[in-house]
Structures are given as C-alpha cells and as structure tokens.
Coordinates of C-alpha atoms in Angstrom, one line a residue:
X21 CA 74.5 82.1 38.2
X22 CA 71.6 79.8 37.0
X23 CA 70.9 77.2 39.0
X24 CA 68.7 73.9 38.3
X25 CA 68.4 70.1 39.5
X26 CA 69.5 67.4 37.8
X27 CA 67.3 64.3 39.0
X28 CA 68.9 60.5 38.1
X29 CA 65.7 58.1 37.7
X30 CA 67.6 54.8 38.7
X31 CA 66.0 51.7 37.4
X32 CA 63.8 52.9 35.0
X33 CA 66.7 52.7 32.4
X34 CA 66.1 49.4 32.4
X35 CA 62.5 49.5 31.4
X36 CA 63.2 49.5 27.5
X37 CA 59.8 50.9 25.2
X38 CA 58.1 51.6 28.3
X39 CA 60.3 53.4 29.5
X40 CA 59.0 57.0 27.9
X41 CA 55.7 55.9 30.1
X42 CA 57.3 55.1 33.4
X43 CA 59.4 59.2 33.0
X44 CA 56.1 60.5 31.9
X45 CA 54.5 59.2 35.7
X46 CA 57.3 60.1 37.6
X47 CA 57.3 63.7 36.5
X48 CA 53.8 64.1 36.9
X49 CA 54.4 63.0 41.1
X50 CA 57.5 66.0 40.9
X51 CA 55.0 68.4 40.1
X52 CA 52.5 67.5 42.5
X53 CA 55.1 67.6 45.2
X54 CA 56.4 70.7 44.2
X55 CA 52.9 72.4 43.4
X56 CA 53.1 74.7 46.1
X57 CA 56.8 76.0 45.7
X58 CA 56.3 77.1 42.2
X59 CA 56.7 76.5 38.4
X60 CA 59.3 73.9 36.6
X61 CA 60.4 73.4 33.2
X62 CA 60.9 69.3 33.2
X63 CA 63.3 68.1 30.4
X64 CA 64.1 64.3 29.7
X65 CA 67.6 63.9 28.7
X66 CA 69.1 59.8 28.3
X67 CA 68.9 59.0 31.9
X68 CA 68.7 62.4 33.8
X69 CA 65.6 65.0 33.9
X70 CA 66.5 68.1 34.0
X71 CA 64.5 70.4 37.0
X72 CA 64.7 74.2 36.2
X73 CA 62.1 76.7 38.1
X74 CA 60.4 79.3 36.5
X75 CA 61.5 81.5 38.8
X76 CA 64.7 82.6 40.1
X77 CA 63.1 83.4 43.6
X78 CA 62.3 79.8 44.4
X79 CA 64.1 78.3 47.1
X80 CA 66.1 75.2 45.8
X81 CA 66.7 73.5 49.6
X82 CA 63.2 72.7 49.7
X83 CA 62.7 72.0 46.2
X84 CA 65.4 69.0 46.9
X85 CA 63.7 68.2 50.2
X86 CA 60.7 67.7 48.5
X87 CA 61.8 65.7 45.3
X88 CA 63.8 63.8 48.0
X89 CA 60.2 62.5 48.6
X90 CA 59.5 61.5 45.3
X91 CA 59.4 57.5 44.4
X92 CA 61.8 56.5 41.6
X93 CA 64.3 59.6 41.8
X94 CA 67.5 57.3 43.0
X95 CA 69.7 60.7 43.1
X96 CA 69.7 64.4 42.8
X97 CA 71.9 67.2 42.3
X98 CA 72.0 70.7 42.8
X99 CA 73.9 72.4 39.6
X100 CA 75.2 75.3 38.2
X101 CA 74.1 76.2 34.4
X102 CA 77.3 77.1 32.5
X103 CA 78.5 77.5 28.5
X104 CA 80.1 74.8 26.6
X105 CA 83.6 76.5 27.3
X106 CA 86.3 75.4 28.9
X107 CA 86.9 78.7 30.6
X108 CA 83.5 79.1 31.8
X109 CA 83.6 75.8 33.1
X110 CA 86.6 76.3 34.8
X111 CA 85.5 79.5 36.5
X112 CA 81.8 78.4 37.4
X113 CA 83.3 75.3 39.2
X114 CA 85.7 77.4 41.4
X115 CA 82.8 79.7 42.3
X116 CA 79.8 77.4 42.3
X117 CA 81.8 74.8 44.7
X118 CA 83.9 77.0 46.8
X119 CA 82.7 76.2 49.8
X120 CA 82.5 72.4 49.4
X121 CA 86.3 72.6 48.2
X122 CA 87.3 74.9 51.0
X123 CA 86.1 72.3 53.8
X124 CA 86.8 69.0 51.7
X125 CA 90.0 67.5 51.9
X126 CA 90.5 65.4 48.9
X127 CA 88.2 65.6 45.5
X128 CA 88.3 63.9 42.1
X129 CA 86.8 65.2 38.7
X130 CA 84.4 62.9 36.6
X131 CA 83.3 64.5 33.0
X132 CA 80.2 63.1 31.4
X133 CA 80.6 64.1 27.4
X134 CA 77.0 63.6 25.8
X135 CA 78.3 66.0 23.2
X136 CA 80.9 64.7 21.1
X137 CA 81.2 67.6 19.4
X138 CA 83.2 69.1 22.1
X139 CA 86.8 69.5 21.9
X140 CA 87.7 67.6 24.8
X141 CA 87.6 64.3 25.7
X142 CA 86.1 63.8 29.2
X143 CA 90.1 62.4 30.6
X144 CA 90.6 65.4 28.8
X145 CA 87.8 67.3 30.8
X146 CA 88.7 66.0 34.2
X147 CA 92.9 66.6 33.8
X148 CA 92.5 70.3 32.8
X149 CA 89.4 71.2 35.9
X150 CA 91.5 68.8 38.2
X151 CA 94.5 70.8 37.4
X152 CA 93.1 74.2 37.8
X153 CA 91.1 73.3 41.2
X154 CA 94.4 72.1 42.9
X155 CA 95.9 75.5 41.8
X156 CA 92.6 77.9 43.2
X157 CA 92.7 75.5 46.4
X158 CA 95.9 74.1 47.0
X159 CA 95.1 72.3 50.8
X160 CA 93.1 69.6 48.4
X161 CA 94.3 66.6 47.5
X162 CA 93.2 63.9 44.6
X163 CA 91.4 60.9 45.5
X164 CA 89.8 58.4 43.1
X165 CA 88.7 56.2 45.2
X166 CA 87.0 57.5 48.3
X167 CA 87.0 61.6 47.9
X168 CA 85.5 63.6 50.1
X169 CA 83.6 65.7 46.9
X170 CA 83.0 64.5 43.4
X171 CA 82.9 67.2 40.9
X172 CA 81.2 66.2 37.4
X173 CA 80.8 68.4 34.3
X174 CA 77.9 67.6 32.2
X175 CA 78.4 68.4 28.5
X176 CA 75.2 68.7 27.4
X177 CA 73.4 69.9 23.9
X178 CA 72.9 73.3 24.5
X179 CA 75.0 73.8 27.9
X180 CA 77.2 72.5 30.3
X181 CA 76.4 71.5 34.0
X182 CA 79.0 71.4 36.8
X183 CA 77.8 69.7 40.3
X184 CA 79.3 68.5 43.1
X185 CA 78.0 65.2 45.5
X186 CA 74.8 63.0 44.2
X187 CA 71.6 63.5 47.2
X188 CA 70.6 59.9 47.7
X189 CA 66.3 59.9 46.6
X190 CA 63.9 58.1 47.3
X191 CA 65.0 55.1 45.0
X192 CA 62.0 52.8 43.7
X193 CA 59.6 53.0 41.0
X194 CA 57.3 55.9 40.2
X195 CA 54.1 55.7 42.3
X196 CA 51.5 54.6 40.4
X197 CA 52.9 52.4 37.7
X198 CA 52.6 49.5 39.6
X199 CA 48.9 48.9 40.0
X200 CA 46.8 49.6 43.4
X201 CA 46.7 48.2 46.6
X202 CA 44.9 48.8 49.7
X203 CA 46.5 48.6 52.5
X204 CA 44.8 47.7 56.3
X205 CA 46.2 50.6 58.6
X206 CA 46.2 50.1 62.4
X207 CA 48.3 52.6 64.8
X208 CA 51.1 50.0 65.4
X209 CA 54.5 50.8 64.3
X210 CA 54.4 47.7 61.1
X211 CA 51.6 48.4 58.8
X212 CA 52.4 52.6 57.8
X213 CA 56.2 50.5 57.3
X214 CA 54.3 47.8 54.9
X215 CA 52.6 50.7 53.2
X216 CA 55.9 52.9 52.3
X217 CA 57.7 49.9 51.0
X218 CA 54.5 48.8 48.4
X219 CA 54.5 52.6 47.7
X220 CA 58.6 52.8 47.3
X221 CA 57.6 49.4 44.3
X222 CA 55.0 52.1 42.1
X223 CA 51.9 50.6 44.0
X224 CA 49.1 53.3 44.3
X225 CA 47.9 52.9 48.0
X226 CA 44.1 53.1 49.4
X227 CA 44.2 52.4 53.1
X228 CA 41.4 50.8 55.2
X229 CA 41.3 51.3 59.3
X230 CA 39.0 49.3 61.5
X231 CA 37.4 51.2 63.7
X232 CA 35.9 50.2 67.5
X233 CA 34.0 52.7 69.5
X234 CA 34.1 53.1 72.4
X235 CA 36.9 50.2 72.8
X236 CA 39.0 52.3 70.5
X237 CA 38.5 56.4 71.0
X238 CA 38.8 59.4 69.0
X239 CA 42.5 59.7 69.6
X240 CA 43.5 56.5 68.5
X241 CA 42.2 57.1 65.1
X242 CA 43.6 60.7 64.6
X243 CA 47.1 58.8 65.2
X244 CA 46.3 56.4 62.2
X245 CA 45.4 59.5 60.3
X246 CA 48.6 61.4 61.2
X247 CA 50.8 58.4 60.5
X248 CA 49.0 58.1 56.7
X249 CA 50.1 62.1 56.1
X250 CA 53.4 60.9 56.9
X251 CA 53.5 58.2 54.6
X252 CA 51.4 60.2 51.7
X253 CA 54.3 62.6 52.2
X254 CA 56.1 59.9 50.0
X255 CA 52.9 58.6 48.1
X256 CA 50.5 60.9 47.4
X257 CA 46.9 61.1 48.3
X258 CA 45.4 58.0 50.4
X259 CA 41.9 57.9 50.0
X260 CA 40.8 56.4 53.5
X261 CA 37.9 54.1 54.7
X262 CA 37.3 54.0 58.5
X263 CA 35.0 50.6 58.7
X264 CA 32.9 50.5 62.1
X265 CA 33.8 47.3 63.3
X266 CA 32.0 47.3 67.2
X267 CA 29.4 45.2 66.2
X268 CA 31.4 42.5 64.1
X269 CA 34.1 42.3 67.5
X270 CA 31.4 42.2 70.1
X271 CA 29.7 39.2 68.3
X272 CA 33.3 37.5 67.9
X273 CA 33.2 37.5 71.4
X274 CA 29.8 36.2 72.1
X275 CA 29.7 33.6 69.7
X276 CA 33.5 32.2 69.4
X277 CA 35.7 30.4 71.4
X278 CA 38.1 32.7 73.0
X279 CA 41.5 31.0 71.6
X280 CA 40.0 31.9 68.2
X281 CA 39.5 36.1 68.3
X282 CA 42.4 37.5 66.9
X283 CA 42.1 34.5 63.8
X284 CA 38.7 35.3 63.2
X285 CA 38.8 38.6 63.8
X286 CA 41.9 39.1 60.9
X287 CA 39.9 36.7 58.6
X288 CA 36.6 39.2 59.0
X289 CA 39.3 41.9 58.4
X290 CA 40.2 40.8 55.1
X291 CA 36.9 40.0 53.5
X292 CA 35.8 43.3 54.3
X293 CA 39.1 44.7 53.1
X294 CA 38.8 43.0 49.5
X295 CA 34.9 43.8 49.3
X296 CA 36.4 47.7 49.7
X297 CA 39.3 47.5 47.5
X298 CA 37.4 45.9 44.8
X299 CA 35.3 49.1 44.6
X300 CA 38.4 51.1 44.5
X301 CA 39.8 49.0 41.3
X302 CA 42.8 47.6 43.7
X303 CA 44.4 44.6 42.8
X304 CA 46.0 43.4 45.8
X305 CA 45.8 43.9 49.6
X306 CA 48.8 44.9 51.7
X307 CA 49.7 44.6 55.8
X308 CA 52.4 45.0 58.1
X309 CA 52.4 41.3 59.0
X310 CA 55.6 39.5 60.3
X311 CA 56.4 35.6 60.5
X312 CA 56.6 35.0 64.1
X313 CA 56.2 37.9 65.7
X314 CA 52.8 37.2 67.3
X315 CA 50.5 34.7 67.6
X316 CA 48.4 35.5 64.7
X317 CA 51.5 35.6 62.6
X318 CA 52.4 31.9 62.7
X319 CA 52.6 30.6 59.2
X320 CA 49.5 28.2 60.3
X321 CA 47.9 31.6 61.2
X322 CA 48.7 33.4 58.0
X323 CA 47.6 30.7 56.0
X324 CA 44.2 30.6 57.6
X325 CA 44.2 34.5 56.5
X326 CA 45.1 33.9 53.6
X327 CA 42.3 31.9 52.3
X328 CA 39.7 34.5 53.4
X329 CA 40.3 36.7 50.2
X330 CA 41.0 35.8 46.6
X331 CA 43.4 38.6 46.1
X332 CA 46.9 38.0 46.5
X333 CA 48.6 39.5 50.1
X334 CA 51.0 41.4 50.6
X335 CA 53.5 41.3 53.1
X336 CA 56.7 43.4 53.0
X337 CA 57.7 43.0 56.6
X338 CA 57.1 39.8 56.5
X339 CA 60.9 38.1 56.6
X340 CA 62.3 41.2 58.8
X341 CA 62.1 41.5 62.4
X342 CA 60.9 44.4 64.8
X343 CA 64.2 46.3 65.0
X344 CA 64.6 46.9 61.0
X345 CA 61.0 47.2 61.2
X346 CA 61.9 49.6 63.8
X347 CA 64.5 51.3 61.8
X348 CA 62.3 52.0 58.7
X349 CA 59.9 54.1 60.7
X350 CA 62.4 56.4 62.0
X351 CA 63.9 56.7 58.8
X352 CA 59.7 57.6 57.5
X353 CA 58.8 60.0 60.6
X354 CA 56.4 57.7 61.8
X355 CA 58.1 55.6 65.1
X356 CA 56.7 58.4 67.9
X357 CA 53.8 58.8 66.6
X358 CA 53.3 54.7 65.9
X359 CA 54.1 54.4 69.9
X360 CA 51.6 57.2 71.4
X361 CA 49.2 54.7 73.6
X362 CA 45.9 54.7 72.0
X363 CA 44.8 51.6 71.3
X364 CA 43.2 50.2 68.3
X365 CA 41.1 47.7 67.7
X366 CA 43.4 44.6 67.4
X367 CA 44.2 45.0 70.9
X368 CA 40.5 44.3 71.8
X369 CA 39.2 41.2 73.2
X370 CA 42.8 39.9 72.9
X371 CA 42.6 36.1 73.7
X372 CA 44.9 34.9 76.6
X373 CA 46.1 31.8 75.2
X374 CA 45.9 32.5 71.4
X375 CA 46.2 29.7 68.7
X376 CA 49.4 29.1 67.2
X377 CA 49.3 26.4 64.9
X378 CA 45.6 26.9 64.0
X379 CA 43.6 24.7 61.0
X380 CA 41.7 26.4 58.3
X381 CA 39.0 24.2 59.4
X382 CA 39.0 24.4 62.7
X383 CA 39.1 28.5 62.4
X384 CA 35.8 28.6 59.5
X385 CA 34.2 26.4 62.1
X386 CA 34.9 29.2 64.7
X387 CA 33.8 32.0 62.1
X388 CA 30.7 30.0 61.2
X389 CA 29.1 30.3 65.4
X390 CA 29.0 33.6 64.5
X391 CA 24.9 34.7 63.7
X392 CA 24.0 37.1 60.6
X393 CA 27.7 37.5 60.1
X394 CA 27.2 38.2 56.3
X395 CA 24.8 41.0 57.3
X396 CA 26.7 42.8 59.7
X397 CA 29.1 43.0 57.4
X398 CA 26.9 44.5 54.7
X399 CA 25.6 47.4 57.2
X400 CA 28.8 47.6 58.6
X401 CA 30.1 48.6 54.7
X402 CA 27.4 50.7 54.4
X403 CA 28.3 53.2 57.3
X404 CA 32.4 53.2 55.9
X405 CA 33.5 56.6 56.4
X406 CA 35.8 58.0 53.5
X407 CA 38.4 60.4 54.3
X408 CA 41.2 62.0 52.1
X409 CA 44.7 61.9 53.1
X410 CA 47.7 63.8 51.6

C-alpha cells in the first residue's frame, strides 16, 4: 500500500498572488529538514502539498517528526494512496486504519470531493464508508461532534487519499519570508523562547552572544550554543557571533556609577548588536525581554534601551510572564538546558540596588564617564567570532 503525507499550510491561503511564493519557501525548509532521510516528490494542490518519498524504504515516523519541525505546516497526515473507486476506497480504509478503529470508540467520516467528476457526492462519500466501517467494526459508534478518529477521503485528480487524525505542525509562516532579525542570545531560559517565536512569524534569525572571559567560562557558552541547535532544529541555520565583551564590562565598572551597570551595559549591547546585524542585512533586532520582570525591564528601562539603536526591537515575551515563558521552553527542548548553572555575562557586575525608573538622560550621562568607549567597541567587533549553528 502506497503511503505519502499530506501537509495543510495554514495561513498561507490567505496570502492571495503571493501566495505561489510563500509555498515555494516553505517547501524548500521541508527538503532541507528532510535532506538526510531521503528523496520527495513535492506537489501543490489548492491548500494541501502533497509529500511522497522516492523510496518505499524511507521511514515515514521520522519523516513526520521532522516536518513537525517545519514553520508554516499547521497540520499533517499520514495517508494511504488509493484509486478513485468506491470499492478500493472502502477496502483501503478498513485496512489502512484498522488499528485506529479497533482501539477508538466512536469515529465520523468527512469526504473532501476536489473532483466533481466523481459519482458521489461527499454526504454521499461519508454515508456509504460510514456504513461499511460500522459493519467491519461493529464496537464503534458515530460521533460528529467530538470522535475519537476522523476518517477523510480525499478525491483528488489522479487518486484518492484516505487518512485518519490531522498531526498538529508547527503553525506560523514559512522561515524566511519574513525578513531577518538578529537575535541577542544569553543562556537564560527567555531569549532561545524570543527567538522560536520571531522564527515561528517567517523571520530568518542571526544570533549574537556576549561573551566575558574569565567572568563567564567555556561552559557557559557551549550551553548558548546547545540551546541555538535546539532552536535551529525549528529554524534552520544560525549564523552566530560571540562578541568579547571583558573589556567593555570591566570599564562599566570603573567608570559608572554602580546603580547604572545593567542599563549601560544593555544599551552597549544593542549598539553593538545593530552595528552586527547591519552587516548581516537584518532588519530588526530581537530579545527575550519581559515588562517587569527585572529591574532592567521596567518600561523606563526599556525605553532607555530602546533609544540606543535605530532598528526597531523586538520583544515577543514581552507581555507574558515567566511560567508561559516557562512553558514554551519545555514545549522547544530547551528548559534543562536554559537552567544548567553557568553564568553569562549579564549576571556580572550586577548592581545591588539597580535603577528602576531610570531617565534617558541620566543613563547617556552614565555611558558618557565611560573613556575610548567608541574604540573598544571597534576592537571589540573586530575579534567577533563567527560560528554556524544548525
């Protein structure tokens, strides 16, 4: 029996003309996540591409795992390849879906009729299956509302496709259609959440870590690294700068007041970030940032941020608070290893009685005590080390 996956590409349907465009990027990211399981045929049909491997020796469960990956896939289906005959329809459901009818306890039937051509109606469709599954497995009963297992029939052009339940995707837009962003990555549990939810809207992600040896060690930047792969799991490649930042934090220290740091220190952050993204062709700049949740993340804090960079910020996490932040990384793989205790370079010279309800003028005039600022930061770009994440 041939088997293939029927992938439903959400809200792309509603992207009119462009849509052909927004398909075209969202099979390209299926075939680079299934690169190394084998070969697909990809066929665009209304609102459903059709996934069928090359070779019958390819294992479908981790074909769906993968494409379960995949930005902008909102469902997918396993399903059985069948003629345009009621018979064979008949017959392939009862022995494609026995074992989802043997443990269910109550189904329905929904027929899908692209072809017009074909003698029945879908009512039709879904009266006669309904009829002869009831007979072949007679402990099921119908339910319209809340079954336990949908069946649909497909009618298609050249065949007919029977499934049973929809796999929920990904959901979101295809990565990549939405412009790129670069994303500042610490080892804390909200910025690798910030970047999977810009990735989940079609942004292309670069990431930038700040880096402070020996405050910060070896092992705290693997962790940022193995957090990206699980993120790029979902994305794709992140192309990775690791700024050296000693210098910049050590004259923070020397040369501001202490209630200052963190503010300075996130302002310093950004500039750098833009002057990097720039060079990457990003348009915007994302963090993990949440209202509230610490003292640099008052809105008088934010807005001193803010006005460090030109490009617009942004903040996904920003309205939510840590338990649905919380919830996301589990849901993304990354919670344990967001909590392993190596420490990154926020968490250095962290002031004791921060400022919440800082001015932008008091906070440049902080930033200005600092000496040959401008030029640390220049040699500080120059020593960036580049690393490729997937």
């Amino acid at each position: 029996m041939k088997e293939i996956i029927l992938v439903k590409n959400g809200e792309l349907v509603l992207k009119g003309l462009n849509r052909n465009s927004f398909e075209d990027v969202l099979i390209k990211n299926m075939k680079r996540h299934l690169a190394d399981l084998g070969t697909f045929k990809f066929t665009k049909s209304q609102s459903t591409i059709m996934v069928e491997p090359d070779d019958e020796d390819v294992d479908l469960d981790d074909v769906v795992d993968a494409l379960k990956k995949v930005f902008g896939i909102a469902a997918l289906s396993r399903a059985a390849v069948c003629e345009k005959d009621m018979a064979d329809i008949i017959k392939t459901t009862k022995e494609y879906l026995e074992d989802e009818l043997l443990t269910a306890k109550t189904f329905k039937v929904e027929a899908k009729r692209s072809d017009k051509k074909f003698p029945y109606k879908s009512p039709e469709i879904c009266r006669e299956l309904g009829g002869e599954i009831l007979k072949a497995f007679n402990h099921l009963k119908v339910d319209v509302h809340n079954p336990e297992i949908t069946v649909t029939v497909e009618i298609r052009d050249k065949y007919a496709f029977v499934r049973g339940n929809n796999i929920k995707g990904a959901g979101g837009m295809p990565t990549g259609t939405s412009g790129r962003a670069a994303v500042l990555i610490s080892g804390g549990i909200d910025s690798p959440v910030a970047a999977y939810m810009m990735a989940k809207r079609g942004i292309e992600l670069i990431s930038v870590h700040f880096a402070s040896p020996p405050y910060t060690s070896e092992l705290a930047e693997m962790k940022v690294m193995d957090l990206l792969k699980k993120v790029a799991a979902y994305s794709g490649t992140i192309t990775t700068f690791v700024v050296p930042f000693t210098e910049i934090q050590e004259a923070i220290r020397d040369y501001c007041p202490e209630d200052y740091f963190t503010l300075v220190m996130r302002r310093i952050m950004m500039k750098m970030s833009q002057k990097i993204a720039e060079s990457q062709n990003c348009q915007a700049l994302i963090t993990g940032e949440s209202v509230g949740q610490v003292a640099s993340q008052t809105i008088f804090a934010l807005g001193c941020t803010d006005c460090a960079t030109t490009m617009p910020v942004f903040r996904p996490c920003i309205g939510m608070d840590k338990d649905e932040i919380i919830s996301i990384s589990r849901k993304i793989d990354t919670f344990e290893t967001s909590i392993q205790p190596y420490e990154d370079c926020c968490t250095v010279f962290t002031p004791k009685h921060p400022k919440t309800r800082p001015t932008v003028e008091d906070v440049i005039a902080a930033e200005n005590k600092i000496e040959n600022l401008d030029e640390m930061i220049e040699r500080s770009l120059k020593d960036v080390k580049r690393v490729f994440i997937k």
